[in-house]
Structures are given as C-alpha cells and as structure tokens.
Coordinates of C-alpha atoms in Angstrom, one line a residue:
X1 CA -63.8 39.0 23.0
X2 CA -65.6 40.6 26.0
X3 CA -64.2 39.3 29.3
X4 CA -67.5 39.3 31.3
X5 CA -68.3 36.8 34.0
X6 CA -71.8 35.3 33.5
X7 CA -73.8 33.0 35.7
X8 CA -74.9 29.7 34.1
X9 CA -77.7 27.5 35.5
X10 CA -75.5 24.5 34.7
X11 CA -71.9 23.9 33.8
X12 CA -71.5 23.2 30.1
X13 CA -68.4 22.0 28.2
X14 CA -68.5 24.4 25.3
X15 CA -68.4 27.8 27.0
X16 CA -65.7 30.0 25.6
X17 CA -66.1 32.6 28.3
X18 CA -65.7 32.9 32.1
X19 CA -68.7 31.5 34.0
X20 CA -69.6 31.1 37.6
X21 CA -68.8 27.6 38.9
X22 CA -67.8 25.9 42.1
X23 CA -64.5 24.0 42.4
X24 CA -66.3 20.7 42.5
X25 CA -68.2 21.5 39.2
X26 CA -64.9 22.5 37.6
X27 CA -63.2 19.3 38.7
X28 CA -66.0 17.2 37.4
X29 CA -65.4 18.6 33.9
X30 CA -61.7 19.1 33.9
X31 CA -60.9 15.6 35.3
X32 CA -63.2 13.8 32.9
X33 CA -60.9 11.9 30.4
X34 CA -63.4 12.3 27.6
X35 CA -62.8 16.0 27.6
X36 CA -59.0 15.9 27.7
X37 CA -58.5 16.2 23.9
X38 CA -61.4 18.6 23.4
X39 CA -60.9 21.5 25.7
X40 CA -58.5 23.4 28.0
X41 CA -59.5 24.5 31.4
X42 CA -58.9 27.6 33.6
X43 CA -60.3 28.3 37.1
X44 CA -59.9 31.5 39.2
X45 CA -61.6 31.3 42.6
X46 CA -65.4 31.0 41.7
X47 CA -65.2 31.3 38.0
X48 CA -64.0 29.1 35.2
X49 CA -63.2 29.3 31.5
X50 CA -63.3 26.4 29.1
X51 CA -61.7 26.8 25.7
X52 CA -62.2 24.3 22.8
X53 CA -58.8 23.0 21.7
X54 CA -57.3 24.8 18.7
X55 CA -56.8 22.4 15.8
X56 CA -55.6 24.6 13.0
X57 CA -52.1 24.8 11.6
X58 CA -51.8 28.5 12.5
X59 CA -52.0 27.8 16.2
X60 CA -49.9 24.6 16.0
X61 CA -47.1 26.2 13.9
X62 CA -46.8 29.3 16.2
X63 CA -46.6 26.9 19.2
X64 CA -43.8 25.0 17.5
X65 CA -41.9 28.1 16.5
X66 CA -41.9 29.4 20.1
X67 CA -40.6 26.1 21.3
X68 CA -37.8 26.1 18.8
X69 CA -36.7 29.6 19.7
X70 CA -36.6 28.9 23.4
X71 CA -35.0 25.5 23.0
X72 CA -32.3 26.6 20.6
X73 CA -31.5 29.7 22.7
X74 CA -31.2 27.5 25.9
X75 CA -28.9 25.1 24.0
X76 CA -26.8 27.9 22.7
X77 CA -26.5 29.6 26.1
X78 CA -26.2 26.3 28.1
X79 CA -29.4 27.1 30.1
X80 CA -31.3 24.2 31.8
X81 CA -35.0 24.2 30.9
X82 CA -38.0 21.9 31.0
X83 CA -40.7 22.3 28.3
X84 CA -44.4 21.4 28.8
X85 CA -47.3 21.5 26.3
X86 CA -50.9 21.9 27.3
X87 CA -50.1 21.0 30.9
X88 CA -52.5 21.8 33.7
X89 CA -51.2 23.5 36.9
X90 CA -53.5 23.2 39.9
X91 CA -53.8 25.1 43.2
X92 CA -56.4 23.0 44.7
X93 CA -59.7 24.7 45.6
X94 CA -58.8 28.1 44.1
X95 CA -57.0 28.2 40.7
X96 CA -56.0 26.2 37.7
X97 CA -54.5 27.0 34.3
X98 CA -53.6 25.1 31.2
X99 CA -51.4 27.3 29.0
X100 CA -50.3 26.4 25.5
X101 CA -46.7 26.0 26.6
X102 CA -44.8 26.5 29.7
X103 CA -41.2 26.4 30.8
X104 CA -39.1 25.8 33.9
X105 CA -35.8 27.6 33.6
X106 CA -32.6 27.5 35.7
X107 CA -30.6 25.2 37.9
X108 CA -32.9 24.7 40.8
X109 CA -36.3 23.5 39.6
X110 CA -37.5 20.0 40.2
X111 CA -38.4 17.6 37.4
X112 CA -42.2 17.3 37.3
X113 CA -43.9 13.8 37.6
X114 CA -44.3 11.8 34.5
X115 CA -48.0 11.2 34.6
X116 CA -51.2 12.7 33.3
X117 CA -52.3 14.4 36.5
X118 CA -52.3 18.2 36.9
X119 CA -49.1 19.6 38.4
X120 CA -49.8 20.3 42.1
X121 CA -48.7 23.9 42.8
X122 CA -48.8 23.1 46.5
X123 CA -45.9 20.8 45.9
X124 CA -44.1 22.2 42.8
X125 CA -43.3 25.8 41.9
X126 CA -45.2 27.5 39.1
X127 CA -43.4 27.5 35.7
X128 CA -41.1 30.5 35.2
X129 CA -42.4 31.3 31.7
X130 CA -45.9 30.8 30.3
X131 CA -47.0 31.3 26.7
X132 CA -50.5 31.5 25.3
X133 CA -51.0 31.4 21.5
X134 CA -54.0 33.6 20.7
X135 CA -56.1 33.0 17.7
X136 CA -59.6 33.9 19.0
X137 CA -58.8 34.5 22.7
X138 CA -56.4 37.5 22.5
X139 CA -58.4 39.9 24.7
X140 CA -58.8 37.2 27.4
X141 CA -55.1 36.2 27.2
X142 CA -54.1 39.8 27.7
X143 CA -56.8 40.4 30.4
X144 CA -58.2 37.8 32.8
X145 CA -55.6 35.2 32.1
X146 CA -52.8 37.6 32.6
X147 CA -54.2 38.5 36.0
X148 CA -54.5 34.8 36.9
X149 CA -50.8 34.2 36.0
X150 CA -49.8 37.3 38.1
X151 CA -51.6 35.8 41.1
X152 CA -50.1 32.4 40.6
X153 CA -46.6 33.9 40.7
X154 CA -45.4 33.3 37.1
X155 CA -42.3 35.3 36.4
X156 CA -42.8 36.0 32.7
X157 CA -45.8 35.7 30.4
X158 CA -46.0 35.9 26.6
X159 CA -49.1 36.2 24.4
X160 CA -48.5 35.4 20.8
X161 CA -51.0 37.0 18.4
X162 CA -51.3 34.3 15.7
X163 CA -52.8 36.8 13.3
X164 CA -49.8 39.1 12.9
X165 CA -46.8 37.4 14.5
X166 CA -46.7 39.9 17.3
X167 CA -45.6 38.9 20.8
X168 CA -46.8 40.7 23.9
X169 CA -44.3 40.0 26.7
X170 CA -44.8 40.7 30.4
X171 CA -42.5 40.6 33.4
X172 CA -44.5 39.6 36.5
X173 CA -43.6 40.4 40.1
X174 CA -45.6 41.1 43.3
X175 CA -49.0 40.4 41.6
X176 CA -48.3 43.0 38.9
X177 CA -46.9 42.9 35.3
X178 CA -45.2 45.2 32.9
X179 CA -44.3 45.0 29.2
X180 CA -40.7 44.0 28.3
X181 CA -38.7 43.9 25.1
X182 CA -36.2 41.4 26.3
X183 CA -36.8 38.2 28.3
X184 CA -35.9 38.4 31.9
X185 CA -35.9 34.7 32.6
X186 CA -33.9 34.0 29.4
X187 CA -31.4 36.8 29.6
X188 CA -30.3 38.1 26.3
X189 CA -33.3 36.8 24.3
X190 CA -34.9 39.7 22.5
X191 CA -38.7 39.5 21.9
X192 CA -38.0 40.9 18.4
X193 CA -36.2 37.6 17.6
X194 CA -39.2 35.6 18.6
X195 CA -41.4 37.8 16.3
X196 CA -38.9 37.5 13.4
X197 CA -39.0 33.7 13.7
X198 CA -42.8 33.8 13.6
X199 CA -42.7 36.0 10.5
X200 CA -40.2 33.6 8.8
X201 CA -42.5 30.7 9.5
X202 CA -45.0 32.1 7.0
X203 CA -42.5 31.4 4.1
X204 CA -39.8 29.2 5.5
X205 CA -39.6 25.6 6.8
X206 CA -38.5 24.7 10.3
X207 CA -35.0 23.7 9.3
X208 CA -34.4 27.1 7.7
X209 CA -35.7 28.9 10.7
X210 CA -33.5 26.8 13.0
X211 CA -30.4 27.5 11.0
X212 CA -31.1 31.3 11.2
X213 CA -31.7 31.0 14.9
X214 CA -28.5 29.2 15.6
X215 CA -26.5 31.7 13.5
X216 CA -28.2 34.5 15.4
X217 CA -27.6 33.0 18.9
X218 CA -24.0 32.0 18.1
X219 CA -23.1 35.1 16.2

C-alpha cells in the first residue's frame, strides 16, 4: 500500500488511504454512530485515514491470540494491565487513533471511563503498548501510523503481519522508534513467543495454546 496523502473534494467514508481533512470534517464522520461498526478512524494534524473494519477470522484470531499472550504473561508475572479493543484515543484538534488493541501496563495508570466516548489524551495518558493487526494495511501500519504513535508518546508498538505470523515490535522514545526482540513494557516477554503462539493458532485451539503459554511462562 502506498502511503501518499491525497486531496479529496469531499470527505468520504470508504477511503482506505490518508486524505486531507479538517478536524471538524473528521469529527463529523468519526462521531457518527452509524459508522462505529463499519470503520476505524485515524487523524494526524490535517490528514485522516478511514479503514473499513476487518471482519475475517484471520484478523480476529490474531487479535485474540495477542490478547491471550499478554494476559497470561501478566497473570503469571503479577503485572497490572488494562486491555482495550478498537478504542479511540483523541488529542482534540490534532490527532486521533483507533488501534486494534491497546494496553495500559503497570501500577500507576488510571482506569479509563466506562463509556463509548474516545479517551481524552489531554486527561489520560496514552496506552503503554499499542498493537495493529495488519491484513491489508501492513505498509501503513509500519509507516504513517508508526510515526503517529511515536508523536503521541506510545512506549511500545507491535505490528502483527496476519499473513505470516510475524511481529514487528518497536520501542518508542523521544519521537523515535527502534526494533526490539523483547518487550520493554512487559519485561521478560520475548517477541518470538508471540510469533510462536500465532503459528500455533493455525493448527491448535485456544485452550491448547493457553496451556503451552502457561507452561512457558511458569517454566
């Protein structure tokens, strides 16, 4: 996918690319409840990206496996976490993102409000770990979205390539990012374990994967 920014005469819902748009135009679409189950929304200063929601089992299964890996690791290591799926994070007027899954990690984060509004990043910190599941959006997830998450101050970012069970993991600091082989926000969790769990999901059920994970984490 080519990550070019194009100018559109009007804002359309089905535009799987970055387009020029004002904040007001973006809010008109993203806050429309009729679009909530159809699309995911990203905004970076004067451009936005709208992705049609992935409905296939490949995307959904990869999402679930990542959740299981992180949840079971946190339980095994007694780490406090908060998990969020398809949740929007908004920095009013400038930026917004809606990652596949995101995680607050550690002892100090505040519990987020239990409503359907975007999380206000002027009041709450950004999630510590953000994960995007790439089926058709790999180039953009590794490119423009990665820069967006750098700017927002996310500490760690994973991109899961749904086609080959590969995980691209980045540590982020000071508006920059670098690849890592072991999570920095979940100390001791190897990215190779996440990839192995994704590979096992091709032939094993969730209970079998969970048993393997628990044996690995408690071994």
